[in-house]
N, CA and C of each residue as an Amber inpcrd file, in Angstrom:
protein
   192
   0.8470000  -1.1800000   0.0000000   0.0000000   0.0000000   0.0000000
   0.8820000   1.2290000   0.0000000   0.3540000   2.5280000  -0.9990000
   1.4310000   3.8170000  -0.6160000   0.7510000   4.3320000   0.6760000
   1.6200000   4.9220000   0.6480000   1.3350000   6.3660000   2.3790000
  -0.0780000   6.6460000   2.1340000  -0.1920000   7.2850000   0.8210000
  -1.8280000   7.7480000   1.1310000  -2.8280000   7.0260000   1.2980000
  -2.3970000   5.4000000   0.9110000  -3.6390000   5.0480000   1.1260000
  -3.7380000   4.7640000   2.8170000  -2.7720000   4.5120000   3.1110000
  -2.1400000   4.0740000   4.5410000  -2.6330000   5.5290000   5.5360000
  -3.1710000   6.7260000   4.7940000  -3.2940000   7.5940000   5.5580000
  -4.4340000   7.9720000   5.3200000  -5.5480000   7.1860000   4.4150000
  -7.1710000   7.3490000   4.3340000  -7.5920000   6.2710000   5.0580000
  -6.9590000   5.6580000   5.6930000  -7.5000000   4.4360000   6.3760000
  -8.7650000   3.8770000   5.8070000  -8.6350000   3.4690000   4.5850000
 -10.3130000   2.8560000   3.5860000  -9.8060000   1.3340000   4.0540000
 -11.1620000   0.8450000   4.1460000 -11.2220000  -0.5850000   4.5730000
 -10.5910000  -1.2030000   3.3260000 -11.6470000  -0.3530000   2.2670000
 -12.1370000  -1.6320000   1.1690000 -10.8450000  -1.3240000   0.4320000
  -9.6610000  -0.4300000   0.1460000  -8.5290000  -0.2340000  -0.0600000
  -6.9720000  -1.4800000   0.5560000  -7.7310000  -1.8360000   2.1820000
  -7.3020000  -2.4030000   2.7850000  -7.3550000  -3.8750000   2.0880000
  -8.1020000  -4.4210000   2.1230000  -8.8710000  -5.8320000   1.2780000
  -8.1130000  -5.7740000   0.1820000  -8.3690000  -4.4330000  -0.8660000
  -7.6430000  -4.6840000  -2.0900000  -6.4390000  -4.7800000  -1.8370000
  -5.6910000  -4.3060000  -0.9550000  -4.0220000  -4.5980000  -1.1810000
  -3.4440000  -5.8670000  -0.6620000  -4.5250000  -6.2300000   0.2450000
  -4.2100000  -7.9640000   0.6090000  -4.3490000  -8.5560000  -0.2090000
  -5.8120000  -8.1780000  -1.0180000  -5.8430000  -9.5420000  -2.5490000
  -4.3620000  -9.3940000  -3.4530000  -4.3000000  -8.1470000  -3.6960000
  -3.3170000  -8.1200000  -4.8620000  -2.0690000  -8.8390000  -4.2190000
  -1.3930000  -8.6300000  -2.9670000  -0.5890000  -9.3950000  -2.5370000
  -0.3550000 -10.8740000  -2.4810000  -2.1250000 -11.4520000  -2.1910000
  -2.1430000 -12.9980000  -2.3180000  -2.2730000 -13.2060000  -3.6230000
  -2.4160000 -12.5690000  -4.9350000  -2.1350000 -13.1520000  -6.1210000
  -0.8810000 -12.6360000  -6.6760000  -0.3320000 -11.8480000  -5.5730000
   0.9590000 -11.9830000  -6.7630000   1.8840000 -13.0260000  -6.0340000
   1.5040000 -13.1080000  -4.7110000   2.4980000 -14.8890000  -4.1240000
   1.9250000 -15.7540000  -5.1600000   0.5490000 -16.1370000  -5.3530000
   0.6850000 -17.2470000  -5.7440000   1.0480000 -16.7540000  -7.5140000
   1.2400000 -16.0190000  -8.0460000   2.0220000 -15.8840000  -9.2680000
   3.5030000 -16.5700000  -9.4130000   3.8200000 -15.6150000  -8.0630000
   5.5640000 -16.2620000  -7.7350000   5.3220000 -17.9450000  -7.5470000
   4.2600000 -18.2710000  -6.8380000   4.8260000 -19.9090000  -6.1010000
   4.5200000 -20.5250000  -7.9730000   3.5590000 -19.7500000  -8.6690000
   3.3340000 -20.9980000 -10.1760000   4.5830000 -21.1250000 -11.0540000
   4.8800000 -19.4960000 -11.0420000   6.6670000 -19.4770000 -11.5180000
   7.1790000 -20.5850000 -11.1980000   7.5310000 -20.4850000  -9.6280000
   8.2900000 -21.5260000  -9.1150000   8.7500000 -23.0090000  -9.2530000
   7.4450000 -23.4790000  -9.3770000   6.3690000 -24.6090000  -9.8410000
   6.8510000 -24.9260000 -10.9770000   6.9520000 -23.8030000 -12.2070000
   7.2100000 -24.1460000 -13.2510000   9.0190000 -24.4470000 -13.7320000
   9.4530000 -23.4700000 -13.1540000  10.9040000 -23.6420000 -13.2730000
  11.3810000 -24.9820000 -12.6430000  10.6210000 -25.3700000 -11.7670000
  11.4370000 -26.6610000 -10.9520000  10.9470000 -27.8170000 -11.7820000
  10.3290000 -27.8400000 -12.8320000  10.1900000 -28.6110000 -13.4900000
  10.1690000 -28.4030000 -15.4010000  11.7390000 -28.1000000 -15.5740000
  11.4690000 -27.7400000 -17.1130000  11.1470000 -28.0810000 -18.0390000
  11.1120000 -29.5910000 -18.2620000  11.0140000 -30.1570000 -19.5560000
   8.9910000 -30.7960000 -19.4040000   8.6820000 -30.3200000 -18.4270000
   7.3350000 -30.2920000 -18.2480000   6.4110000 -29.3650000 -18.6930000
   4.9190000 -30.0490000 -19.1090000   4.3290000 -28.9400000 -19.1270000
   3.3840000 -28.3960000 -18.7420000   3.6740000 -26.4170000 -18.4130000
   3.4110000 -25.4310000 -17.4410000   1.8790000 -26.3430000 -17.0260000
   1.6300000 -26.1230000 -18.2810000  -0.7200000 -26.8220000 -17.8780000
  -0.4890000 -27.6200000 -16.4820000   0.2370000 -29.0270000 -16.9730000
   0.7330000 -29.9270000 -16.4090000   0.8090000 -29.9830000 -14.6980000
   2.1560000 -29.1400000 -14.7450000   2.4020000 -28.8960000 -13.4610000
   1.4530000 -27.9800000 -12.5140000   0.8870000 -26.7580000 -13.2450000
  -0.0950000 -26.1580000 -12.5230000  -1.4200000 -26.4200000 -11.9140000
  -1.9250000 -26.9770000 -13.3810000  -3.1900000 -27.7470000 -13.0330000
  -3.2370000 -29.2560000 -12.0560000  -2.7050000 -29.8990000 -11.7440000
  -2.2650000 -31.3240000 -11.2850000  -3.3740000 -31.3350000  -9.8100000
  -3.0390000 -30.6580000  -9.1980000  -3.6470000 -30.5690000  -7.8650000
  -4.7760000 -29.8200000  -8.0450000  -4.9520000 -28.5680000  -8.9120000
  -6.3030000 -27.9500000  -8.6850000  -7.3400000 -29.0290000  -9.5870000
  -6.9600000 -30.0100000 -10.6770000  -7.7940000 -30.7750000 -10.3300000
  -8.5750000 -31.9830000  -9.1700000  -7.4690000 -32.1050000  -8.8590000
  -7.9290000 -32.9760000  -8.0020000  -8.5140000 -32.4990000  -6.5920000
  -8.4070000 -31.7340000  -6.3450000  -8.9870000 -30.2440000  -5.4380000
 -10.2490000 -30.4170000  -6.1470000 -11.0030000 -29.8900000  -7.5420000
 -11.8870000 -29.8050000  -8.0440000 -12.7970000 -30.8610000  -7.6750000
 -12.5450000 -32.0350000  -7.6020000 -13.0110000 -32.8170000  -8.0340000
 -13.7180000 -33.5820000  -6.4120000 -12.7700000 -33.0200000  -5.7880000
 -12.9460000 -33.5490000  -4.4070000 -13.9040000 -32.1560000  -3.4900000
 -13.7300000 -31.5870000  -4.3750000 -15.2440000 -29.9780000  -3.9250000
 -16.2360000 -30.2590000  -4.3650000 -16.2790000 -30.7030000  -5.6340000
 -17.6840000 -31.5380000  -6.1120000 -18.2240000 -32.3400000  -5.5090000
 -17.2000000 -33.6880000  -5.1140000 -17.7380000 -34.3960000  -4.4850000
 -18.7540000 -34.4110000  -2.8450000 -17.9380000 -33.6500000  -2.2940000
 -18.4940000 -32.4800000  -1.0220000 -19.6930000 -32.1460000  -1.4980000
 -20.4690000 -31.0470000  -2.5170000 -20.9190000 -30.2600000  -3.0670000
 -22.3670000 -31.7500000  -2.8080000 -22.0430000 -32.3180000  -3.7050000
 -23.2230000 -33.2720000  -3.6400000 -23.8180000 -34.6880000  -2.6570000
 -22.4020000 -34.7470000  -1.0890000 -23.0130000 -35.0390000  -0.2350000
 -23.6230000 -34.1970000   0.6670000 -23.8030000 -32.8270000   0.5830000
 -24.1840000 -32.1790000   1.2910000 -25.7120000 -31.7720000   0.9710000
């Protein structure tokens, strides 16, 4: 956040600079992700777990 916003004390200013912070970590951790595995691919390595995440929210979704 700059000074000024740091010196309007806005909530909803507040929120936005946390989101932008948690997507630019997880920007860095997909980088990461990707470099540690080069001859792979990016889809590959990124997607791997958010499917299976997906799939296991669904499943939730419809015992509930």
């Amino acid at each position: 956040m700059g000074v000024e916003d740091f010196r309007q004390q806005d909530h909803d200013r507040d929120i936005s600079a946390v989101r932008n912070f948690y997507a630019g970590v997880l920007l860095l951790a997909k980088e990461a992700l990707i470099r540690a595995v080069p001859n792979a691919d990016p889809q590959h390595v990124i997607g791997a777990k958010l499917n299976r995440l997906r799939k296991k929210a669904l499943a939730l979704m419809w015992h509930c």
